[in-house]
Short mmCIF file of C-alpha atoms and ligand atoms in Angstrom, two decimals:
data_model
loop_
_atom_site.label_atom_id
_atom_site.label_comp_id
_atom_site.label_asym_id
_atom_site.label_seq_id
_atom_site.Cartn_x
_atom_site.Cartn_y
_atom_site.Cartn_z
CA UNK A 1 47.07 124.06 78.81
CA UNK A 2 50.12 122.77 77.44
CA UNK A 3 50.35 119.59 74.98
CA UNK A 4 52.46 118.09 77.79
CA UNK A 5 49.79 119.12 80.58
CA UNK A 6 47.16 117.78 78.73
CA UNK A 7 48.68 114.34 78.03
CA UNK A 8 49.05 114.37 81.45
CA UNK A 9 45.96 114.91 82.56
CA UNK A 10 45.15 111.32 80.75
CA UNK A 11 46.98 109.55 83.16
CA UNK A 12 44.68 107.99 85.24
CA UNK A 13 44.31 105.64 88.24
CA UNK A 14 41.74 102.83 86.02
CA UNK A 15 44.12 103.55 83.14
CA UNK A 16 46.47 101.62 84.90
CA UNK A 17 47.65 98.20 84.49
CA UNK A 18 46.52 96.14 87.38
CA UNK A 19 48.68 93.32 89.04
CA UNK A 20 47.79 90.84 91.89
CA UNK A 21 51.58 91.36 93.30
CA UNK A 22 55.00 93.16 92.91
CA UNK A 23 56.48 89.42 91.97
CA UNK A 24 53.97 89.67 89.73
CA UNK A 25 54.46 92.90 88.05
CA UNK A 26 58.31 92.21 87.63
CA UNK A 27 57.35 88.52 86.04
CA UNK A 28 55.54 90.04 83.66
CA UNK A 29 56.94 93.30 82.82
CA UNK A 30 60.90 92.88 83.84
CA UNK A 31 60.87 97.06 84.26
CA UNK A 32 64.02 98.65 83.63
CA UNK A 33 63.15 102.07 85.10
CA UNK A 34 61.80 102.72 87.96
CA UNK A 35 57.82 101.77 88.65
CA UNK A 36 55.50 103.44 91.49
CA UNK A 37 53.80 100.53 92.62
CA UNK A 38 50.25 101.64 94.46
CA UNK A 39 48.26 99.92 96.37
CA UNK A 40 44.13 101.25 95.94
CA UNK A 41 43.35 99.06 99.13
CA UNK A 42 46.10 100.52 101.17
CA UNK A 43 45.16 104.12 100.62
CA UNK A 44 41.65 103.52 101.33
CA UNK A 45 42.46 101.85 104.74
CA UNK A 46 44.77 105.33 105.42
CA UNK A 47 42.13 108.06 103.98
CA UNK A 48 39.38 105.51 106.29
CA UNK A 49 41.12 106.00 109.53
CA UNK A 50 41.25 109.97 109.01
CA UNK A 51 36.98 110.07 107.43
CA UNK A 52 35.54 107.99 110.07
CA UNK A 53 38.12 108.64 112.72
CA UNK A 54 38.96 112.59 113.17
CA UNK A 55 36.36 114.80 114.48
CA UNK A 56 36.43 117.11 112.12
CA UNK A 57 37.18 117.73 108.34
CA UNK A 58 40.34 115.72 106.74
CA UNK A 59 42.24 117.99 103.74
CA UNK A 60 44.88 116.06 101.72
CA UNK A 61 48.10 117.54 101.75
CA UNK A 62 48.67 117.79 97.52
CA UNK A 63 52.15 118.41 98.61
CA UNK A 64 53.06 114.99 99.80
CA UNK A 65 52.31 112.99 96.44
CA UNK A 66 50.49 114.99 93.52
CA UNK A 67 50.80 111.93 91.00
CA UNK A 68 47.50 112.15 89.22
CA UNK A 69 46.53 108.25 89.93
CA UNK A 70 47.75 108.57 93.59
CA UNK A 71 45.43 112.04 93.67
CA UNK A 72 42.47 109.73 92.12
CA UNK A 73 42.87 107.06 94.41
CA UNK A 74 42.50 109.04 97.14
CA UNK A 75 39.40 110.87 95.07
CA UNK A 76 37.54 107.26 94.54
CA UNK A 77 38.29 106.76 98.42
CA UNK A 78 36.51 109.86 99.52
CA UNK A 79 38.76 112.43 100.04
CA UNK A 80 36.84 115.60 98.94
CA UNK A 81 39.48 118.48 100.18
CA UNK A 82 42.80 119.44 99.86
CA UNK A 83 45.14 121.48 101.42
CA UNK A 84 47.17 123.25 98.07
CA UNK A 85 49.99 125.22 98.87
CA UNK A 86 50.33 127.02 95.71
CA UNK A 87 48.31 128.17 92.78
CA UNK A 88 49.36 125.22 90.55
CA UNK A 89 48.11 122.87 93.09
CA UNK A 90 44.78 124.63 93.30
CA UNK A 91 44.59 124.43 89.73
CA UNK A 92 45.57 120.58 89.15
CA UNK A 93 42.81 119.91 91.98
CA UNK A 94 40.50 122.08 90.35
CA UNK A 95 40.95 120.70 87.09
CA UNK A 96 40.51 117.23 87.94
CA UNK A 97 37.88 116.95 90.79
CA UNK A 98 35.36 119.95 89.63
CA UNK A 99 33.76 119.49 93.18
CA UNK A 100 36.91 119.13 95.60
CA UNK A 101 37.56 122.29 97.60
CA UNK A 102 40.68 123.56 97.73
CA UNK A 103 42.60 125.59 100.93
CA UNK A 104 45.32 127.44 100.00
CA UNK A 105 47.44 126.22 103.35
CA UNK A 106 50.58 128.44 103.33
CA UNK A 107 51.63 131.87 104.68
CA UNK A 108 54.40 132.19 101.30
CA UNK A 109 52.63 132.91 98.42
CA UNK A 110 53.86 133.96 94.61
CA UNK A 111 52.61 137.53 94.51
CA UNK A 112 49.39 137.33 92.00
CA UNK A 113 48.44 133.75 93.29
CA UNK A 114 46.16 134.85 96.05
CA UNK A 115 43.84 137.11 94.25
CA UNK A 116 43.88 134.16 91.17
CA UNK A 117 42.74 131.60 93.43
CA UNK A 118 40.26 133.77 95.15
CA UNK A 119 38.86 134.34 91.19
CA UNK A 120 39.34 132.01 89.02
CA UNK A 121 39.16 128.89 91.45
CA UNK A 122 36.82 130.64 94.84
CA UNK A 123 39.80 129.84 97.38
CA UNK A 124 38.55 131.15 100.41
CA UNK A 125 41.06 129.88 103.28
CA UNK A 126 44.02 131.51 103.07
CA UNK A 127 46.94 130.98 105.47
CA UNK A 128 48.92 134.54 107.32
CA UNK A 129 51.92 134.65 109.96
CA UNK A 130 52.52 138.27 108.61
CA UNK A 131 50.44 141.43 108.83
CA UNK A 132 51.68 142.88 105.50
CA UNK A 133 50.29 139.24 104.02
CA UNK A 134 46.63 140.38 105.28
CA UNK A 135 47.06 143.46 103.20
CA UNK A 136 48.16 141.53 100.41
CA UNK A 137 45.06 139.10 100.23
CA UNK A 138 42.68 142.28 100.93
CA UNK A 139 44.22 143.50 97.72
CA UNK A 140 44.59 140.73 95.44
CA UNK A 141 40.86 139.43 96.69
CA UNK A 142 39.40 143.41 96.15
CA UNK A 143 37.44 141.86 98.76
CA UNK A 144 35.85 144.77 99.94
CA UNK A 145 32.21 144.63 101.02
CA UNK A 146 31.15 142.97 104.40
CA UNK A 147 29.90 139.71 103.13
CA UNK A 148 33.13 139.59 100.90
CA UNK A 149 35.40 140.07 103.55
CA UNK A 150 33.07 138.02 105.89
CA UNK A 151 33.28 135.72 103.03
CA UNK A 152 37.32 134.41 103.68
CA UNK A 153 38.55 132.43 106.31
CA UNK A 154 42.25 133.50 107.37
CA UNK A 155 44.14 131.50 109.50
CA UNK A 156 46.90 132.53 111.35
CA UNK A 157 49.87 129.93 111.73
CA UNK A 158 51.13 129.91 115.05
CA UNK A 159 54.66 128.31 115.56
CA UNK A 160 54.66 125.35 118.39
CA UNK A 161 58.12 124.43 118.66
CA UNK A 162 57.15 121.17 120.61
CA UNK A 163 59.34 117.69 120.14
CA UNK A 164 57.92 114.92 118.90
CA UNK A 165 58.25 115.27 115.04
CA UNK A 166 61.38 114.03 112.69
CA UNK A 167 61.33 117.09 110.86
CA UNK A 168 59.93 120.51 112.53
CA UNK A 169 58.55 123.21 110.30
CA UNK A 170 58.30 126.08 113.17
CA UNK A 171 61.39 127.75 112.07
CA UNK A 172 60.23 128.61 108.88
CA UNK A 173 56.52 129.22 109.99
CA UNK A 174 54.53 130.79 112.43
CA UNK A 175 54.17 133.16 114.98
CA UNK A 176 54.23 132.96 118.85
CA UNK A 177 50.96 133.67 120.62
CA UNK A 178 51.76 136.97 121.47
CA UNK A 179 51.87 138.24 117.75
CA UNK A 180 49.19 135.27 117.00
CA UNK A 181 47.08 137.43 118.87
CA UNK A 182 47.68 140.96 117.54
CA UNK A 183 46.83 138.93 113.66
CA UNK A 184 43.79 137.25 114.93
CA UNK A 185 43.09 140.68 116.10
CA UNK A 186 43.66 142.37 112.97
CA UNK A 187 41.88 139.80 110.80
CA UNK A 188 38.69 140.29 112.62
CA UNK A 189 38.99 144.32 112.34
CA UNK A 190 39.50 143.96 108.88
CA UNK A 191 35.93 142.11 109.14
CA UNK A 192 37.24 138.53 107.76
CA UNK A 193 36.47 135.08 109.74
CA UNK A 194 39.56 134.52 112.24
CA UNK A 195 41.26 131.21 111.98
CA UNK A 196 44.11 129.68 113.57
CA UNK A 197 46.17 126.84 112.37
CA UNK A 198 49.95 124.98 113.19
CA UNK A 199 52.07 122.18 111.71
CA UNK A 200 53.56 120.30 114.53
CA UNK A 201 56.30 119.05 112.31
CA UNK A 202 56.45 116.15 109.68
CA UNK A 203 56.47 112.53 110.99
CA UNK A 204 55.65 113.48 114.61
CA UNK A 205 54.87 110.47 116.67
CA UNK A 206 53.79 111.93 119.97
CA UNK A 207 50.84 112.49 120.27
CA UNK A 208 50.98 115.14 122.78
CA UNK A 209 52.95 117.28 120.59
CA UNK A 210 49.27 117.99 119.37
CA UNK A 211 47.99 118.96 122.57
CA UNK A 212 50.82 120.89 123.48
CA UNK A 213 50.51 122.67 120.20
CA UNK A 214 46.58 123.57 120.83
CA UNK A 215 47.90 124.78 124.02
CA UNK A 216 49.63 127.43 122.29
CA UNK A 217 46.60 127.97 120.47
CA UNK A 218 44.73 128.51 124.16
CA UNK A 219 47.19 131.01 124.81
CA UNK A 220 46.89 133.32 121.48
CA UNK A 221 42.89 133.00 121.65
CA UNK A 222 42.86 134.21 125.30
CA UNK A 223 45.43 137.13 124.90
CA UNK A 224 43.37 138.01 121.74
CA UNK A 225 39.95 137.86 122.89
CA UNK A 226 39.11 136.66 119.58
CA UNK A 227 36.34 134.36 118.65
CA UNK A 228 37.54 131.68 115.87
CA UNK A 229 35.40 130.04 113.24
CA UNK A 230 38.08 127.30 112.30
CA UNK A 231 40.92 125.49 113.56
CA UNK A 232 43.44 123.38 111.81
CA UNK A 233 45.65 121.01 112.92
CA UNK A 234 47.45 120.67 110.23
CA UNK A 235 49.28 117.41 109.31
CA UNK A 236 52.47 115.56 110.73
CA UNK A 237 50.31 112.51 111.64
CA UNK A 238 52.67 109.48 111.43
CA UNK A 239 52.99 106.18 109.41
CA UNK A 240 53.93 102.85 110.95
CA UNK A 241 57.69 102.50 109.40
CA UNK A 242 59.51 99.22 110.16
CA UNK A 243 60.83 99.50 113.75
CA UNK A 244 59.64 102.33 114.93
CA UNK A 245 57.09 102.82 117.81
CA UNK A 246 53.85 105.06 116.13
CA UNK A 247 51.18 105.36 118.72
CA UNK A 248 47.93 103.73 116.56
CA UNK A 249 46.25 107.38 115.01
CA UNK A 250 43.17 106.89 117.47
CA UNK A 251 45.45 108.25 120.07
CA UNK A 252 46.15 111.22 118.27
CA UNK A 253 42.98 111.55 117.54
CA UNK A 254 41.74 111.54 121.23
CA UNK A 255 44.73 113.68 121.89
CA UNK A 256 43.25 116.70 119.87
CA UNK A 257 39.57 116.24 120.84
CA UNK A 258 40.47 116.39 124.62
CA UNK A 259 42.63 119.45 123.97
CA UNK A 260 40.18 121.24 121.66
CA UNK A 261 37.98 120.69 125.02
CA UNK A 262 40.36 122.88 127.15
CA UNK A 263 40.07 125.87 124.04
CA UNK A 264 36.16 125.95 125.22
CA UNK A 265 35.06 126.71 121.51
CA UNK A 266 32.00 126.92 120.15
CA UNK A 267 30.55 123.58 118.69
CA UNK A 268 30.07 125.76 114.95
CA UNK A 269 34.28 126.03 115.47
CA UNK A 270 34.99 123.76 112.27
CA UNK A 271 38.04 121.56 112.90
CA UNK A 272 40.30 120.73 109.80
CA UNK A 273 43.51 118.60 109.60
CA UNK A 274 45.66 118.44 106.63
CA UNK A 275 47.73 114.75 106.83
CA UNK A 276 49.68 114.24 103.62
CA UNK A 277 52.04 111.32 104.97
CA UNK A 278 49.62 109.23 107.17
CA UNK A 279 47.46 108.99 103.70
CA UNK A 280 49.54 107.70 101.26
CA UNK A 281 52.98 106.55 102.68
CA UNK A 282 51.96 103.05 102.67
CA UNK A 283 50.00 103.11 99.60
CA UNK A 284 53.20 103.43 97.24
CA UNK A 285 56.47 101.55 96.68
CA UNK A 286 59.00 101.85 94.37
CA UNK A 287 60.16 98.97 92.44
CA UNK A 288 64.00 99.70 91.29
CA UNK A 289 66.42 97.20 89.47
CA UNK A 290 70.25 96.67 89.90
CA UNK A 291 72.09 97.71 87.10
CA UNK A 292 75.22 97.00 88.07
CA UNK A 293 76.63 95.17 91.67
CA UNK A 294 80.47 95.93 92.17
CA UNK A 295 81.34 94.43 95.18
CA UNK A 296 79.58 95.96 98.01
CA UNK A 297 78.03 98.38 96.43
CA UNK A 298 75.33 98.36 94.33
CA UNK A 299 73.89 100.57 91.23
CA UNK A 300 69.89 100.63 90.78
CA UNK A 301 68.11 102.61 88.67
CA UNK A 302 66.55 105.24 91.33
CA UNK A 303 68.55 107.81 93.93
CA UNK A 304 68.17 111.23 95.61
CA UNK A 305 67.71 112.30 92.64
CA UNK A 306 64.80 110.45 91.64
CA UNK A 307 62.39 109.00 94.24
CA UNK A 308 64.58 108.66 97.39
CA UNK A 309 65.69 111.84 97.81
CA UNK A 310 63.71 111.52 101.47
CA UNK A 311 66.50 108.85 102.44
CA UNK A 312 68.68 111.67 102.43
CA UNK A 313 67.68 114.16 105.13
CA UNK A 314 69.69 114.94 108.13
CA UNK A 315 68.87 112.47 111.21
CA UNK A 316 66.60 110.57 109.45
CA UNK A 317 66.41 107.43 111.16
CA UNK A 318 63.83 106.28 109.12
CA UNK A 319 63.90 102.15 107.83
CA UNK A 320 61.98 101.72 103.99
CA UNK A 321 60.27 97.82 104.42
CA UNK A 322 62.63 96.34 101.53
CA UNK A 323 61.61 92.98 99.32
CA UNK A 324 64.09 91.86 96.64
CA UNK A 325 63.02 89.89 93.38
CA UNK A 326 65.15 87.65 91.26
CA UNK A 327 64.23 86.62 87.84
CA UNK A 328 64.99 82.83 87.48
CA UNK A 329 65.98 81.25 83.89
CA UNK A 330 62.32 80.69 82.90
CA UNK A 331 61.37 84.60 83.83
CA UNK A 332 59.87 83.63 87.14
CA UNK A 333 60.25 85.68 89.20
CA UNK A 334 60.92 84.93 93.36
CA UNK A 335 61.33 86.84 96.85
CA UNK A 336 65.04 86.49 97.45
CA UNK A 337 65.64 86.00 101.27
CA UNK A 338 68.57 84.29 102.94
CA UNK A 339 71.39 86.18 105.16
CA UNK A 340 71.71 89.99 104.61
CA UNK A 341 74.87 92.17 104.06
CA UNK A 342 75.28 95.70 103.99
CA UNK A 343 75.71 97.40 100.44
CA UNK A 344 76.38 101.21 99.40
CA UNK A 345 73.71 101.85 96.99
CA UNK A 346 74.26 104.79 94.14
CA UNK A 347 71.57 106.23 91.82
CA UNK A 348 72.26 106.18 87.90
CA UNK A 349 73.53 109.82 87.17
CA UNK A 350 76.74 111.20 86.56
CA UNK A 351 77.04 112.92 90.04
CA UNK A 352 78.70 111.28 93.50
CA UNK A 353 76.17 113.01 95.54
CA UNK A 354 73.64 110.50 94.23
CA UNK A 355 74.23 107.92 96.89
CA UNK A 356 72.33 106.31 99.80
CA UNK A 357 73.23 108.04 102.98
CA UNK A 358 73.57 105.04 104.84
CA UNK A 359 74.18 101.26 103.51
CA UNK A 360 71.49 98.85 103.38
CA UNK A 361 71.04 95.28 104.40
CA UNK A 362 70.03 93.59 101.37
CA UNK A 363 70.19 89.62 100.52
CA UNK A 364 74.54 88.73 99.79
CA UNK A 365 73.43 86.93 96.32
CA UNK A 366 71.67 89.78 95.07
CA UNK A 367 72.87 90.69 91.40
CA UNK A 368 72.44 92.87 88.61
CA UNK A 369 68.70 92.32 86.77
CA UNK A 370 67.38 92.03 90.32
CA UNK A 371 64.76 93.95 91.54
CA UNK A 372 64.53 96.11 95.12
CA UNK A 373 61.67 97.34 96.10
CA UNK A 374 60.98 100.11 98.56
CA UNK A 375 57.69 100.27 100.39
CA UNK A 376 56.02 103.07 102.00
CA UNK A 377 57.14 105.85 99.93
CA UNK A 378 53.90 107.04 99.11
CA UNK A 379 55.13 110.49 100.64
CA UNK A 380 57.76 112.62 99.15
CA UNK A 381 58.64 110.12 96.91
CA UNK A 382 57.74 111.38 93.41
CA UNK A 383 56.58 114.48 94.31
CA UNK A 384 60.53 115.13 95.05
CA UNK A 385 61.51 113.84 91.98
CA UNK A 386 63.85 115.45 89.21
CA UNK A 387 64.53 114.65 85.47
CA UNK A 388 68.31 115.33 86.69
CA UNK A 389 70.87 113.65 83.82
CA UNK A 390 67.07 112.54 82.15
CA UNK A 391 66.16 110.12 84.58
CA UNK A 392 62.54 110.61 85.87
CA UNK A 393 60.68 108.18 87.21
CA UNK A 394 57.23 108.18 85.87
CA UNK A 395 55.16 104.63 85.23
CA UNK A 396 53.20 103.89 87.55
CA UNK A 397 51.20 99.87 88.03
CA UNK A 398 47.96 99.38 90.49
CA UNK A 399 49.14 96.14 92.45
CA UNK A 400 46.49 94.48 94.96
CA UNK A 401 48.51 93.35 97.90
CA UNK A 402 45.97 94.19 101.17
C1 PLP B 501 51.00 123.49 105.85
C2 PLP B 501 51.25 122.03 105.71
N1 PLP B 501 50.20 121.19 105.86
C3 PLP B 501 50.33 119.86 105.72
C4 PLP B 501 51.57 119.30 105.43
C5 PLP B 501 51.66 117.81 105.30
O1 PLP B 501 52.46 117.30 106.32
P1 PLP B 501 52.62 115.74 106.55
O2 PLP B 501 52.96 115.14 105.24
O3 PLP B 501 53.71 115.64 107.54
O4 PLP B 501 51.31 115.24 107.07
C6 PLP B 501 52.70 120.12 105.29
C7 PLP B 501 54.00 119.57 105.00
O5 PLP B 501 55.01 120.24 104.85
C8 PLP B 501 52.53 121.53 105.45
O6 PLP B 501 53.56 122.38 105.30
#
């Protein structure tokens, strides 16, 4: 492990300092870069919902935040697998929660990274949309014996272009039922446990999109004549951004158990999901500061380039809840409110890319020294982040806001 890896690894969520509010934590520590305010009660409410309210197993998708005190919030709050997408993931889960299980959850893999999981870390559920990537797991595995190859669990991603989600993932992934078929067919020739599994899309608030989806899956099992030991969901699951209509998670919930029904599976069929959004979004904001107000248009110390690089994807209607703090002479610090007006907002590097694609209503008086914060950016937030021009964002303050 590297000297940087390993100082790293020290960074934990009780290391933190602990404040009772973002007013607070500005009072008293008047940040100049950017801090990743979390919020322990928040993500416990989130991983709560999924633990007592999915029938089946939840994984955390590592992809969505892999900050080591967001990862060990989500640890203390019961989360006990994750869905790792590559072999650094496996190992950072690994490393830090000895008795987590990790799912490598992807059909692209770095050549080498299957077999090393399968090794060095006992991966067993490995994702395919490609026959060549059986071969390659057979291989890298030298799983060879019946209980070794009865041993892993490959899924095979099935594509379900269905609408409903603000970014889909279909295009990239998966396989119609057709070919699902011929792979669940070849997986259980090749003596392995067959699996299926889909991503609906990210942000999907529909919940039929998931029943249409394990329609799709109805199709592939009855062309294939294949029995299935596991099915996975995967994630997409929403989070309740400011004015937008998310159906409350029960009902996506429900949605799945009524179509896993219609699949007639066997009760030992394990179900999985994989959220990474619905379990931290609102667990993490991101308190910036305004360097610099010229006119309409404001300079903070965050952009694309740093933790808001989300804000920037194409149609994505999607409102940040926004609080602005003013330090006063004494240092106190207060919630400015009072009539909004729409500013440009640029990040601190050099480059004119690094800009807000739309303006933002933010209180007229605001001024340099003051503070925005953006809530729920618990996903894709810092796990997007760069050290671009040698910003990167990286403190990180436990507040306890409900
Ligand atoms: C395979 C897989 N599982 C889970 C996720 C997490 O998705 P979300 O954050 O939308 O829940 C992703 C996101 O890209 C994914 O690709």
């Amino acid at each position: 492990m590297s000297r940087e890896a390993a100082k790293a690894t020290k960074l934990t969520a009780k290391s933190l300092p602990r404040y009772a509010s973002v007013a607070e934590l500005c009072r008293k520590r008047q940040p100049e870069t950017p801090v990743y305010a979390l919020y322990p009660k928040r993500i416990k409410r989130a991983v709560d919902r999924f633990l007592k309210g999915f029938p089946g197993r939840t994984l955390y998708a590592v992809k969505a935040n892999p900050a080591l005190p967001v990862l060990d919030l989500l640890y203390a709050s019961g989360v006990r697998q994750f869905d790792t997408a590559s072999l650094p993931e496996v190992e950072l889960i690994s490393r830090r929660f000895p008795q987590a299980k990790c799912h490598f959850m992807t059909p692209i893999r770095i050549r080498g990274w299957a077999g090393e999981a399968y090794r060095r870390y006992g991966v067993r559920h490995f994702v395919i949309d490609d026959i060549r990537e059986l071969n390659t797991i057979l291989a890298e595995t030298r799983a060879r014996t019946p209980a070794e190859r009865k041993g892993l669990t490959i899924f095979v991603r099935l594509a379900t272009p269905v609408e409903g989600a603000f970014l889909e993932l279909s295009s990239k992934f998966g396989v119609d039922a057709e070919q699902g078929a011929e792979l669940l067919k070849a997986v259980a020739e090749a003596g392995c446990q067959p699996a299926l599994t889909f991503h609906v899309g990210t942000l999907c608030i529909k919940p039929e999109a998931f029943a249409q989806a394990l329609d799709i899956c109805r199709h592939a099992l009855n062309l294939s004549g294949v029995e299935i030991t596991a099915l996975d969901v995967g994630g997409g699951f929403p989070a309740p951004y400011p004015g937008m209509i998310v159906p409350p998670m029960e009902t996506f919930f429900a949605a799945i158990k009524g179509a896993r029904k219609a699949l007639k599976l066997k009760p030992s069929v394990e179900l999985y999901c994989e959220p990474g959004r619905a379990l931290v979004a609102e667990g993490v904001s991101v308190v910036t500061q305004v360097i610099r107000r010229r006119g309409e248009r404001l300079y903070i110390n965050d952009g694309i380039y740093g933790s808001l690089d989300e804000m920037t994807l194409p149609d994505w209607n999607v409102e940040y809840p926004r609080r602005v703090f003013m330090t006063t002479g004494e240092k106190a610090v207060v919630e400015v409110g009072g009539p909004r007006r729409p500013f440009k907002i640029f990040g601190p590097t050099c480059d004119t890319l690094d800009v807000l694609p739309k303006p933002i209503l933010l209180p007229h008086t605001i001024e340099a020294g003051d503070y925005i914060d953006f809530g729920m950016v618990g996903a894709y937030s810092c796990a997007l982040r760069t050290a671009f021009n040698g910003f990167y964002p990286d403190d990180f303050a436990l507040v306890n806001e409900p």
